[in-house]
Coordinates of C-alpha atoms in Angstrom, one line a residue:
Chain A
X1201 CA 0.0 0.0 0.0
X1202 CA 1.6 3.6 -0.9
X1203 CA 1.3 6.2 1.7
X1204 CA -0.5 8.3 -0.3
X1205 CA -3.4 5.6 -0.3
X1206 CA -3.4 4.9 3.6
X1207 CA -2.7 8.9 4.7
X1208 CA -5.9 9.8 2.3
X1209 CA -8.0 7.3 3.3
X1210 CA -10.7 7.4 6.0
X1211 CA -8.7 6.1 8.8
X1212 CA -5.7 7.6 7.6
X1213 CA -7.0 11.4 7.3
X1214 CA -8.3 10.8 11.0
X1215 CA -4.5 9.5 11.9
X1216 CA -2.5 12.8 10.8
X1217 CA -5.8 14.5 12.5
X1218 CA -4.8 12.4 15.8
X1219 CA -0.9 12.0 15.6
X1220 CA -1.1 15.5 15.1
X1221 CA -3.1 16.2 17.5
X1222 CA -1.1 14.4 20.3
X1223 CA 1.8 16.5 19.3
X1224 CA 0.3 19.5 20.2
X1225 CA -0.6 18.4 23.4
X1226 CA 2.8 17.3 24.1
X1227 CA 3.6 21.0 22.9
X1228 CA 0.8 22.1 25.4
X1229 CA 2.6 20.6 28.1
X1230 CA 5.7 22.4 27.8
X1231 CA 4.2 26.1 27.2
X1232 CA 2.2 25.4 30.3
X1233 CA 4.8 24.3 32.6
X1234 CA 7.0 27.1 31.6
X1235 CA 4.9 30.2 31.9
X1236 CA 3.9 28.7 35.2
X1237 CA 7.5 30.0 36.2
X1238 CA 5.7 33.1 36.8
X1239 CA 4.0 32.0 39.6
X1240 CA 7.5 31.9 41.8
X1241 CA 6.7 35.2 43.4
X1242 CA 10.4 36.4 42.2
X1243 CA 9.3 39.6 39.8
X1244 CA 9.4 37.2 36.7
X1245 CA 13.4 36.1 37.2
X1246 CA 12.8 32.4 36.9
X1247 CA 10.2 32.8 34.0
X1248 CA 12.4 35.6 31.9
X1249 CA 15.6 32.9 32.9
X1250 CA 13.4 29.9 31.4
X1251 CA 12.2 32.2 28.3
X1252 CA 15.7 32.7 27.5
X1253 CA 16.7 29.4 27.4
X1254 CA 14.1 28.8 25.0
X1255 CA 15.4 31.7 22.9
X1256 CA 18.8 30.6 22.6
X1257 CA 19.1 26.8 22.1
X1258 CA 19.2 25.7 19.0
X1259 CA 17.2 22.3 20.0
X1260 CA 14.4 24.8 20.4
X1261 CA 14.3 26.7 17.4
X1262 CA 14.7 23.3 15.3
X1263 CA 11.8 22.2 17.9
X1264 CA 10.1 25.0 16.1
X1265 CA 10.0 24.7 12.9
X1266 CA 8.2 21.2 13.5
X1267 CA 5.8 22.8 15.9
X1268 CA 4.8 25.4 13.4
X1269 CA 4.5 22.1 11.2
X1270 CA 2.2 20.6 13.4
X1271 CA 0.6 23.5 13.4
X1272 CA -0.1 23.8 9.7
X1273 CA -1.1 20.3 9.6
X1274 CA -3.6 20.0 12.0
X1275 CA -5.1 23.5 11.0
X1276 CA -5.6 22.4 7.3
X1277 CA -6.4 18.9 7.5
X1278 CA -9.0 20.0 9.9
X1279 CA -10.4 22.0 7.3
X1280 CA -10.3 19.4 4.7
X1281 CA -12.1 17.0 7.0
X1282 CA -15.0 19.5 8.0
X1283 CA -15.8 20.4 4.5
X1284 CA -15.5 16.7 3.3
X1285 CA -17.8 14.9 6.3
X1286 CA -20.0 18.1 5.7
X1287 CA -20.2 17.1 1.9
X1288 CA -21.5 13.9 2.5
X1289 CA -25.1 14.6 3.3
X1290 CA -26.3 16.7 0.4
X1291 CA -30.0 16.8 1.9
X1292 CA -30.3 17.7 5.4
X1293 CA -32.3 16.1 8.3
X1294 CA -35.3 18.3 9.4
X1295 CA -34.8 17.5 13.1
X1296 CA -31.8 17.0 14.4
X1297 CA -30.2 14.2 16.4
X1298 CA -28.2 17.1 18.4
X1299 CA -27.2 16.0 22.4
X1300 CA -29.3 13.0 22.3
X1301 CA -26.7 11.0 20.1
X1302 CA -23.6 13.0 20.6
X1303 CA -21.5 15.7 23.2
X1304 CA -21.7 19.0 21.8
X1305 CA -18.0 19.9 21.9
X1306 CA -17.4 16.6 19.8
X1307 CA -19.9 18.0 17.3
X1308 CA -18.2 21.1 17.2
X1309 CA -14.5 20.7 17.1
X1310 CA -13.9 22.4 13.9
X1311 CA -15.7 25.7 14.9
X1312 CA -13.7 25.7 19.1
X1313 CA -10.3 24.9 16.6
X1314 CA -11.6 27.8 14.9
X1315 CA -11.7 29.9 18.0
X1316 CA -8.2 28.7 19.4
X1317 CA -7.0 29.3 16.0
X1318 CA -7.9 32.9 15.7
X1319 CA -6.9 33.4 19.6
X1320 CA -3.5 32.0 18.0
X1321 CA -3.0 34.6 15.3
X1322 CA -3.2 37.5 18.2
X1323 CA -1.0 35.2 20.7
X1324 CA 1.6 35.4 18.1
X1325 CA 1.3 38.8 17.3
X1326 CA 1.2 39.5 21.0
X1327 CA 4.5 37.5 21.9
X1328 CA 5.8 35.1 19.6
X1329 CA 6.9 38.5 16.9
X1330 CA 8.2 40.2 19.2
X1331 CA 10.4 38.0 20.9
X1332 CA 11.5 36.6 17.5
X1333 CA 11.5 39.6 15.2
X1334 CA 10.7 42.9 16.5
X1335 CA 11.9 42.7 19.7
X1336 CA 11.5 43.1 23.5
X1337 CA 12.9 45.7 25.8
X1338 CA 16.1 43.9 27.5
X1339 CA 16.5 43.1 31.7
X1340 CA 19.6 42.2 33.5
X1341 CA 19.3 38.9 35.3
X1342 CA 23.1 37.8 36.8
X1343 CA 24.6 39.8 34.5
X1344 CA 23.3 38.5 31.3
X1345 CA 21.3 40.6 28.8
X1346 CA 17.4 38.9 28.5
X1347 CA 14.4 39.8 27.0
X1348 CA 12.4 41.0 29.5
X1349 CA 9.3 39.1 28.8
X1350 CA 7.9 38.6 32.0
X1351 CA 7.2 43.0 31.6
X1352 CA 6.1 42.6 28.3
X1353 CA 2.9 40.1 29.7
X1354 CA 2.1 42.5 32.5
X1355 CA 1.7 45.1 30.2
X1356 CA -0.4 42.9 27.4
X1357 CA -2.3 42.0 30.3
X1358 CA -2.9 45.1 31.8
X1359 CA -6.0 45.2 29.3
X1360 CA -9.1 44.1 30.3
X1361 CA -9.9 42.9 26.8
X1362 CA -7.2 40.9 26.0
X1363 CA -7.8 39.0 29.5
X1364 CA -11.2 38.3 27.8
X1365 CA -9.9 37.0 24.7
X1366 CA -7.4 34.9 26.7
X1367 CA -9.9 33.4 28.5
X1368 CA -12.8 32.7 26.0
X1369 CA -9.9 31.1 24.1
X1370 CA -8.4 28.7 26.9
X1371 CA -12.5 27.6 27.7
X1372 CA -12.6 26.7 24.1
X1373 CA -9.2 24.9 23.7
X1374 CA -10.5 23.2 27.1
X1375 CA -13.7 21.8 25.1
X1376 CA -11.4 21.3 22.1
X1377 CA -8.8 18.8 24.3
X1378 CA -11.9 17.4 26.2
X1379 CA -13.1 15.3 23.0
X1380 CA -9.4 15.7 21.2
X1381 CA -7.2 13.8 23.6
X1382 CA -9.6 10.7 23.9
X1383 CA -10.2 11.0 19.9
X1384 CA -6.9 10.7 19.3
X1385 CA -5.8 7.8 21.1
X1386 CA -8.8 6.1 19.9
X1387 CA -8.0 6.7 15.8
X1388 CA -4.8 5.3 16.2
X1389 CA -6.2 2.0 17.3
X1390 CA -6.4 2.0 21.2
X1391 CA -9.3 -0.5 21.7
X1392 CA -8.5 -1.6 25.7
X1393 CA -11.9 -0.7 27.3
X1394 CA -9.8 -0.5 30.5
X1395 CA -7.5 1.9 28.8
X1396 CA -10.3 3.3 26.9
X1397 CA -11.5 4.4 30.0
X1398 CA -8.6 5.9 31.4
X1399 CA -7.7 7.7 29.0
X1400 CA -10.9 9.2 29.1
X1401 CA -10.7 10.4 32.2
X1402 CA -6.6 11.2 32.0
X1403 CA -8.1 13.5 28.9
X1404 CA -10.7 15.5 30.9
X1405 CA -8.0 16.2 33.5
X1406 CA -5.5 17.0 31.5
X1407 CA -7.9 19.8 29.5
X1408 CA -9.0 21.2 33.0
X1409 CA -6.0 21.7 34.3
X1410 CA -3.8 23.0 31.3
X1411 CA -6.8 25.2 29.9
X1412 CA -7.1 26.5 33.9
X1413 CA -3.8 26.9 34.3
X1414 CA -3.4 29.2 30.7
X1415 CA -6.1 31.0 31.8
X1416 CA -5.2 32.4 35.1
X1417 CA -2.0 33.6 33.8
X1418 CA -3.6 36.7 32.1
X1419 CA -6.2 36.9 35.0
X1420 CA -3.5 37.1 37.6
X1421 CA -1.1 39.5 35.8
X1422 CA -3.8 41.5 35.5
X1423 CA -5.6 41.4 39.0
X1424 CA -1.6 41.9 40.0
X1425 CA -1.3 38.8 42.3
X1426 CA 2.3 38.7 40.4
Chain C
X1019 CA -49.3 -0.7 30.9
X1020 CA -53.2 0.6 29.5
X1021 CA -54.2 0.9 26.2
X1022 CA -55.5 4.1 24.5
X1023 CA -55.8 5.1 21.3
X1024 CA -54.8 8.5 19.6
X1025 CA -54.7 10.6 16.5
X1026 CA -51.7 11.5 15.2
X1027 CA -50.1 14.3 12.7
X1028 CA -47.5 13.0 10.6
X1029 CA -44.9 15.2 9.1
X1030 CA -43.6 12.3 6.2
X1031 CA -41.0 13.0 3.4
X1032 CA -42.8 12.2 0.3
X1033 CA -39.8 11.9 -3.0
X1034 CA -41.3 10.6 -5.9
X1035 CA -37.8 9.2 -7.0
X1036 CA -34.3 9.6 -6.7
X1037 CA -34.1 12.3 -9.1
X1038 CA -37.0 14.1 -8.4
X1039 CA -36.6 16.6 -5.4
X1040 CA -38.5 15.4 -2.1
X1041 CA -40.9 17.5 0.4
X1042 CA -42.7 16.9 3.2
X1043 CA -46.1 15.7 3.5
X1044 CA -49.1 16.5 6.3
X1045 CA -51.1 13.5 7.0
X1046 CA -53.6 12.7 9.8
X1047 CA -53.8 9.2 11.3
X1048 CA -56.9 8.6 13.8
X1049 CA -58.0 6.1 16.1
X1050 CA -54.4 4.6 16.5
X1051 CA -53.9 2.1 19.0
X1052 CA -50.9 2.2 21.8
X1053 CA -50.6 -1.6 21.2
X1054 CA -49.4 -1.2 17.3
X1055 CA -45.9 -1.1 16.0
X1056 CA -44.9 2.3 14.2
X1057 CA -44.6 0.2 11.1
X1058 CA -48.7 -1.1 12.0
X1059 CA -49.3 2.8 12.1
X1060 CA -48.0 3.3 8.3
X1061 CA -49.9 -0.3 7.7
X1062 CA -53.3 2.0 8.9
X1063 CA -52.3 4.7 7.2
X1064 CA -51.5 3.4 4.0
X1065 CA -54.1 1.5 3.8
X1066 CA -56.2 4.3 3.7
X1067 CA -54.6 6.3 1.6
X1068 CA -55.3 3.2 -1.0
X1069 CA -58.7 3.4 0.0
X1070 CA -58.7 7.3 -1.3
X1071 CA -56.7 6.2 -4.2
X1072 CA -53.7 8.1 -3.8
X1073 CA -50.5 7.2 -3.9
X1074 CA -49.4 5.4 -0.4
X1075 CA -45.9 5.6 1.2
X1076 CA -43.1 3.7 0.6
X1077 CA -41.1 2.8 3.5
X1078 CA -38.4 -0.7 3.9
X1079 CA -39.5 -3.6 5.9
X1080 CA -39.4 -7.1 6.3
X1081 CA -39.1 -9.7 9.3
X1082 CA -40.9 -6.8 11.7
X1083 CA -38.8 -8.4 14.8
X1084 CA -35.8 -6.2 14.6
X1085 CA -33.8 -9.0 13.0
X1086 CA -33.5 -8.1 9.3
X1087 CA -32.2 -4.1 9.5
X1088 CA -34.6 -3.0 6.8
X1089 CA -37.1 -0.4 8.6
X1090 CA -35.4 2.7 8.2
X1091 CA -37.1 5.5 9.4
X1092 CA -35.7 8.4 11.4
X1093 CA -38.5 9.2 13.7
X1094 CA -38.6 12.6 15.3
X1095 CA -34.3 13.2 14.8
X1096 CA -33.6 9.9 16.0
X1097 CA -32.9 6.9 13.6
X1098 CA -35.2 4.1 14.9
X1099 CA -37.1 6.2 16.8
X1100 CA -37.2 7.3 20.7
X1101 CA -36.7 4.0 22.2
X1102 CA -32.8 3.1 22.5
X1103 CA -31.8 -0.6 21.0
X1104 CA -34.6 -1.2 18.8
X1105 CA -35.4 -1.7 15.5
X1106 CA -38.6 0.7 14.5
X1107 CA -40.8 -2.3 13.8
X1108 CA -39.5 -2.9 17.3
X1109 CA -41.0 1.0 18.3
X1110 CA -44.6 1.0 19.5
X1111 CA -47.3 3.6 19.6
X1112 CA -47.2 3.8 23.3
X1113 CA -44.2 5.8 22.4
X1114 CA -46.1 8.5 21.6
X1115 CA -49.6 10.3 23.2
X1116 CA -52.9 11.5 21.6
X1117 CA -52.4 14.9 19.5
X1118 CA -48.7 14.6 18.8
X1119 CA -47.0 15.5 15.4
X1120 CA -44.2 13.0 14.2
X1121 CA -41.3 13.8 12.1
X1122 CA -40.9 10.7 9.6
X1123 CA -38.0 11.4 7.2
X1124 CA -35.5 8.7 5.6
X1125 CA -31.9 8.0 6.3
X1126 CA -29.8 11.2 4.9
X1127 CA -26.4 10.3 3.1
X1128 CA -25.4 10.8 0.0
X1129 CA -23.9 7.2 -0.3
X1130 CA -27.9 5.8 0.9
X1131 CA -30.1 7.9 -2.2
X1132 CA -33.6 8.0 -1.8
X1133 CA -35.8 5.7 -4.0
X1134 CA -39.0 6.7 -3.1
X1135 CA -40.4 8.1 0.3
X1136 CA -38.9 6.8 3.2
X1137 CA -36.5 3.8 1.7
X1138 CA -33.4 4.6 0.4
X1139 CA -30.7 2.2 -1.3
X1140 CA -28.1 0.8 1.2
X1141 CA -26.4 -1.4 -1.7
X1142 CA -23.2 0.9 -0.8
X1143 CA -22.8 -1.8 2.4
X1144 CA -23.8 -5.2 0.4
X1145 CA -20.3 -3.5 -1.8
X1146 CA -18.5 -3.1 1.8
X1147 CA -19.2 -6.7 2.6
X1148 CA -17.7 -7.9 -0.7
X1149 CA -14.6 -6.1 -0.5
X1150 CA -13.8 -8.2 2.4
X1151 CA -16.6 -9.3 4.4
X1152 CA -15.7 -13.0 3.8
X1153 CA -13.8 -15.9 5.0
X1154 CA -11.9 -19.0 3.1
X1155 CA -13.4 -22.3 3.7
X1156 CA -12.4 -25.8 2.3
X1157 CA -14.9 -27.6 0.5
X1158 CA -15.4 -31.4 1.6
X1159 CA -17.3 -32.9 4.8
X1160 CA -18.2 -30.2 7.4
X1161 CA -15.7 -30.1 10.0
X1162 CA -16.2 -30.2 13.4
X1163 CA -17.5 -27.2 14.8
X1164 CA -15.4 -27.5 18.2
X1165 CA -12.4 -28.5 16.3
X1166 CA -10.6 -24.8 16.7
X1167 CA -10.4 -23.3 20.5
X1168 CA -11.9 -20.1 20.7
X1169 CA -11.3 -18.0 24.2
X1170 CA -14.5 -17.4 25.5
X1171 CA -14.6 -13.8 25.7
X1172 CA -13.2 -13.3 21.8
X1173 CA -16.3 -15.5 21.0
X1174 CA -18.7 -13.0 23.3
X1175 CA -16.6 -9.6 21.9
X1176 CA -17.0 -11.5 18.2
X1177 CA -20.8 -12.2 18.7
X1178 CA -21.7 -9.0 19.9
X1179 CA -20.0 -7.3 16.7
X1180 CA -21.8 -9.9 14.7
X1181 CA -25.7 -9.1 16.3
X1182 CA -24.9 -6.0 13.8
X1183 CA -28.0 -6.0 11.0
X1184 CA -27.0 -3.9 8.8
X1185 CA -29.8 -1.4 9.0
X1186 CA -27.6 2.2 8.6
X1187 CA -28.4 3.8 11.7
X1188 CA -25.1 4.8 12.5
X1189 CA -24.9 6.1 9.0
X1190 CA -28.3 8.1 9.3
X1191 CA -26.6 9.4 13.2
X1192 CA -23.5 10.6 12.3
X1193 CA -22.8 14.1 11.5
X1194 CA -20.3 12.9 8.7
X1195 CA -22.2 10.0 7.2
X1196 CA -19.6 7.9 8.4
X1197 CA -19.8 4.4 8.1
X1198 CA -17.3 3.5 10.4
X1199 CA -19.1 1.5 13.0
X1200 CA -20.7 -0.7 10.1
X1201 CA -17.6 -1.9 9.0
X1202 CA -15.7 -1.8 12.1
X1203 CA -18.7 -4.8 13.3
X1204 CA -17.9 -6.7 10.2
X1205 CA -14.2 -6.3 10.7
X1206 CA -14.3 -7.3 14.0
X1207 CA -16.5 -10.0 14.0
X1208 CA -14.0 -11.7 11.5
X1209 CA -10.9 -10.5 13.0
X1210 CA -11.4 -11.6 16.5
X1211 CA -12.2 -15.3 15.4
X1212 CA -8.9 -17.3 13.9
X1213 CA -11.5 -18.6 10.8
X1214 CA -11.4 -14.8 9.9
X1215 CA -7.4 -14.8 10.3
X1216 CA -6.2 -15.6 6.8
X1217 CA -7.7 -12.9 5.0
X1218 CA -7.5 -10.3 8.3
X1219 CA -5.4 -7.9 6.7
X1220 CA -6.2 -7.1 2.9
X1221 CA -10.0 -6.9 4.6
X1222 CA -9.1 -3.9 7.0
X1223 CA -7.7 -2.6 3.6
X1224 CA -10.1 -3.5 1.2
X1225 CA -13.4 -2.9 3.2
X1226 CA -12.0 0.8 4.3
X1227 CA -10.8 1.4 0.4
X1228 CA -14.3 -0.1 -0.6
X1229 CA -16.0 2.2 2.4
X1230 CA -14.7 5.3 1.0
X1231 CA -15.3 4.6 -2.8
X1232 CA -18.9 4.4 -1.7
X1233 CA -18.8 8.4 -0.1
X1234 CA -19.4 7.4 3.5
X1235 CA -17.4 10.1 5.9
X1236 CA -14.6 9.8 8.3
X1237 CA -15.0 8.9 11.7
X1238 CA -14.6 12.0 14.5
X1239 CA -15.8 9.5 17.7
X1240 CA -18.6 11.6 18.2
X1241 CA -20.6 8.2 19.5
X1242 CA -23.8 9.1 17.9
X1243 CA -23.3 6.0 16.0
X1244 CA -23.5 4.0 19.2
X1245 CA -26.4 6.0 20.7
X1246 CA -28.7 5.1 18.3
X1247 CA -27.8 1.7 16.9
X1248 CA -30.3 -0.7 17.3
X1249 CA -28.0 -3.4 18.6
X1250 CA -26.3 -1.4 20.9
X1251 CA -22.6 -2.0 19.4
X1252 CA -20.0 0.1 21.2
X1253 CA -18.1 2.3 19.3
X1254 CA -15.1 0.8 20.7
X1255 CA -15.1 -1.4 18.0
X1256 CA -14.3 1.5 15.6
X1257 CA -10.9 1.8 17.7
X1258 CA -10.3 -1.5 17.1
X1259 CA -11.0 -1.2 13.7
X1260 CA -8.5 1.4 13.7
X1261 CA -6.0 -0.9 15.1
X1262 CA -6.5 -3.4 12.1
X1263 CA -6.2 -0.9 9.4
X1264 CA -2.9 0.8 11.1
X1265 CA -1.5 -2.8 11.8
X1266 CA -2.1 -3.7 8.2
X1267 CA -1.1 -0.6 6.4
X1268 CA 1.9 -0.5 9.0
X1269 CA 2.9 -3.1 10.4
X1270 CA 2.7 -5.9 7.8
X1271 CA 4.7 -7.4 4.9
X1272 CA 3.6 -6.5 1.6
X1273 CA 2.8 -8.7 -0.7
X1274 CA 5.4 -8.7 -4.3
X1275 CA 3.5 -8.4 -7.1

C-alpha cells in the first residue's frame, strides 16, 4: 500500500488528525509548565531565565519549525475534513439528532479549533513577533542581557480585553482537548476498554487543568497577584 | 401498561424518485392504537390512503422483529425512533400520546439515495461486505465445529459485533455520514475469530478502500453512531477497527507483485 493511499484514506485522514493532534498536546505541556515559572513570586526572574533558554538553544528553534509544522497540519487537514464529512449529506435532516446522540463539543470541534486558531493569530502577534522579530525591551538577570518578557505580559495583560480574549480562548481549547485527547488515542487503534476508559478520564483532567492553568496567567497578571 | 388510542399528525417526506426533489407531506392518522408497532401505524395509514386512491408511502420492511435491519425510518431526529436498542418495527405507539406531530424522514447520506419516500438504497454496504466481508473455507465434509479453540470472551466480543444487521443507523446518526461502525462490526466479527485470520489484513484494507469509494465520511468518535444503533454496538469497535487498518497498512509485509 503507498502512503499516499493509507494517509488519504478514511482512517488515515483521522491518523494525521490524531498524531497531530497528540503532538500539540505534548507542545501544550511544555508552554504550560513554563509560563507557570511566573507564579514563583520572584518579579518574573525564573520565568524571563526559562524564556531565555528557550530563545537561545538551538534544539528549540529546530523544535520550532516542526511545531509550526504541526501546526499547519492539524489546522488544514482540519479544514479538509470539515468540508468533506460536511459534503457527505447533500440533503439535510429536518430535526436534528443534536445532544441526544452526541457531546456538543465533539460535534463542534472544527468551529472551538476555529476559536483557538484565531486566539493564535493575536497570541503570536502578541509575543511570539516580538520575541523573534521585533523585539523586546532587555532586563539584566546575573549579568546576562534577557528579553524582559515577563514586563512585556504584565503590560499585554494590563488590558481588560485581552484578558477576555485569553480566556474565552483557553474555555474553548478546554472543550477542544476534552473530545481531542480521547479522539486521538482512539484513531490510532487504542481499543483496551480498560484503557479506553482511562484515557478518558486522563483527557478530561489534562484539559481542565492545562486550559485553567493558561487561563489564570492573564487573570493574575492583571488582577496583580504577580 | 393501559391501552388508548390516539390521533396522530404525521410530518412524512414524500420523493417521488431519486431524481426528483422530495418534500414533506401533512397527513392525519386517527384512532391509533398504543398496542401497534410504528410500522402497523404506516400499515393503517396506508391503507387508507389506498382506499382514497392516492398514492401510499413507501417505507423498507421485512421480518418486523428487529432481526432483518430494513425499517429505516428516522422518527422525530432519531434513527429508529425514541426508544434506544430497537429496530422501529420494534417501536410501539405507546411511544407517543394522543395529538402529537411526528417527524418521519428517511436516512440522509449521499452514499444511501432515496428511491422513493422513506426507503433509500443501502447497496453501498452489500459493496463493503464484498470487498472483504468473507472468509476461506475448504470444500469437503463439514468439519467439526469445536475443532478450533476459541477463548471465550473473543467469541462473546465476536458475537456481539456480529448481532450488527445492517440497517444504517449509524450512518443516518453521524454528522459525517460515516460508516465506520458498520464496518468496524464486520471487521471485527472476523478478526477476532482465527476462521477470519487468513484474510484479516487485505480486509481492513479492502473494506475501508471499498468504504470510502462508496462516499461514506470519516469517523470524528462523536458516539452518535452508538447511541442510536439498534443493537447497541460500542463504538469501541471502531478503535479496534482502527487498530486493524494501522497494523495492516503498518505493520505488515507487503505482498510482491
Amino acid at each position: 500500500m503507498k502512503w499516499s493511499e493509507i494517509f488519504t484514506s478514511a482512517i488515515g485522514k483521522k491518523l494525521v488528525m490524531g498524531l497531530s493532534g497528540l503532538f500539540l498536546i505534548s507542545f501544550l505541556v511544555i508552554h504550560v509548565g513554563l509560563n507557570a515559572c511566573i507564579w514563583a513570586n520572584d518579579g518574573g526572574v525564573m520565568f524571563n531565565k526559562a524564556a531565555h533558554f528557550m530563545d537561545t538553544s538551538v534544539v528549540i528553534r529546530i523544535i520550532e519549525v516542526v511545531l509550526f509544522a504541526g501546526f499547519f497540519i492539524h489546522i488544514i487537514q482540519g479544514i479538509v475534513l470539515e468540508i468533506q464529512n460536511r459534503s457527505k449529506r447533500k440533503t439535510g435532516y429536518q430535526v436534528k439528532l443534536g445532544n441526544r446522540g452526541s457531546k456538543w463539543n465533539s460535534r463542534y470541534m472544527g468551529l472551538l479549533g476555529t476559536i483557538v486558531f484565531m486566539f493564535l493569530i493575536i497570541h503570536w502577534k502578541q509575543f511570539w513577533i516580538p520575541s523573534r522579530f521585533t523585539g523586546v525591551n532587555p532586563v539584566m538577570i546575573d549579568g546576562k542581557e534577557m528579553q524582559n518578557m515577563f514586563n512585556l505580559m504584565k503590560v499585554t495583560f494590563s488590558e481588560l480585553w485581552v484578558v477576555i480574549i485569553y480566556v474565552v480562548a483557553c474555555y474553548s481549547l478546554c472543550w477542544h482537548l476534552i473530545h481531542g485527547f480521547q479522539s486521538a488515542f482512539r484513531t490510532i487503534g487504542v481499543y483496551n476498554s480498560r484503557y479506553l476508559s482511562l484515557i478518558n478520564k486522563t483527557g478530561i483532567g489534562f484539559s481542565v487543568i492545562v486550559s485553567l492553568a493558561f487561563a489564570m496567567m492573564p487573570v493574575s497578571m492583571y488582577l496583580n497577584w504577580v | 401498561m393501559e391501552h388508548y388510542t390516539m390521533n396522530l399528525t404525521l410530518k412524512v417526506w414524500r420523493q417521488k424518485n431519486s431524481a426528483s426533489n422530495g418534500r414533506f407531506e401533512t397527513l392525519e392518522v386517527k384512532n391509533i392504537s398504543s398496542e401497534m408497532s410504528f410500522l402497523e401505524m404506516f400499515d393503517v395509514l396506508n391503507e387508507r390512503l389506498v382506499n382514497e386512491g392516492k398514492d401510499p408511502v413507501a417505507f423498507d420492511h421485512d421480518c418486523r422483529e428487529g432481526i432483518c435491519g430494513m425499517c429505516s425510518m428516522y422518527i422525530n431526529g432519531r434513527p429508529h425512533g425514541p426508544w434506544h436498542g430497537t429496530t422501529t418495527c420494534q417501536l410501539h405507539m405507546r411511544a407517543f400520546k394522543d395529538g402529537d406531530t411526528i417527524v418521519v424522514e428517511p436516512w440522509r447520506a449521499n452514499a444511501f439515495p432515496v428511491i422513493k419516500d422513506l426507503m433509500v438504497d443501502r447497496t453501498a454496504f452489500d459493496r463493503i461486505i464484498q470487498a472483504g466481508g468473507y472468509i476461506s473455507v475448504n470444500t469437503g465434509n463439514a468439519v467439526d465445529g469445536n475443532a478450533i479453540p476459541i477463548e471465550r470472551y473473543k467469541a462473546e466480543k465476536s458475537f456481539a459485533a456480529a448481532a450488527c444487521i445492517g440497517c444504517g443507523a449509524c450512518v443516518a446518526a453521524c454528522k459525517n455520514s460515516s460508516a465506520m461502525l458498520f464496518t468496524a462490526a464486520k471487521v471485527s466479527h472476523l478478526a477476532l475469530l482465527p476462521q477470519g485470520d487468513p484474510e484479516r489484513k487485505t480486509r481492513a484494507l479492502n473494506m475501508i478502500a471499498q468504504m470510502d469509494k462508496e462516499g461514506f465520511g470519516s469517523c470524528t468518535n462523536t458516539g452518535a453512531c452508538e447511541a442510536v444503533c439498534p443493537k447497541e454496538i460500542s463504538i469501541d469497535y471502531i478503535a479496534r477497527l482502527n487498530s486493524e487498518y494501522v497494523s495492516a497498512a503498518f505493520l505488515q509485509d507487503e505482498e510482491k507483485e
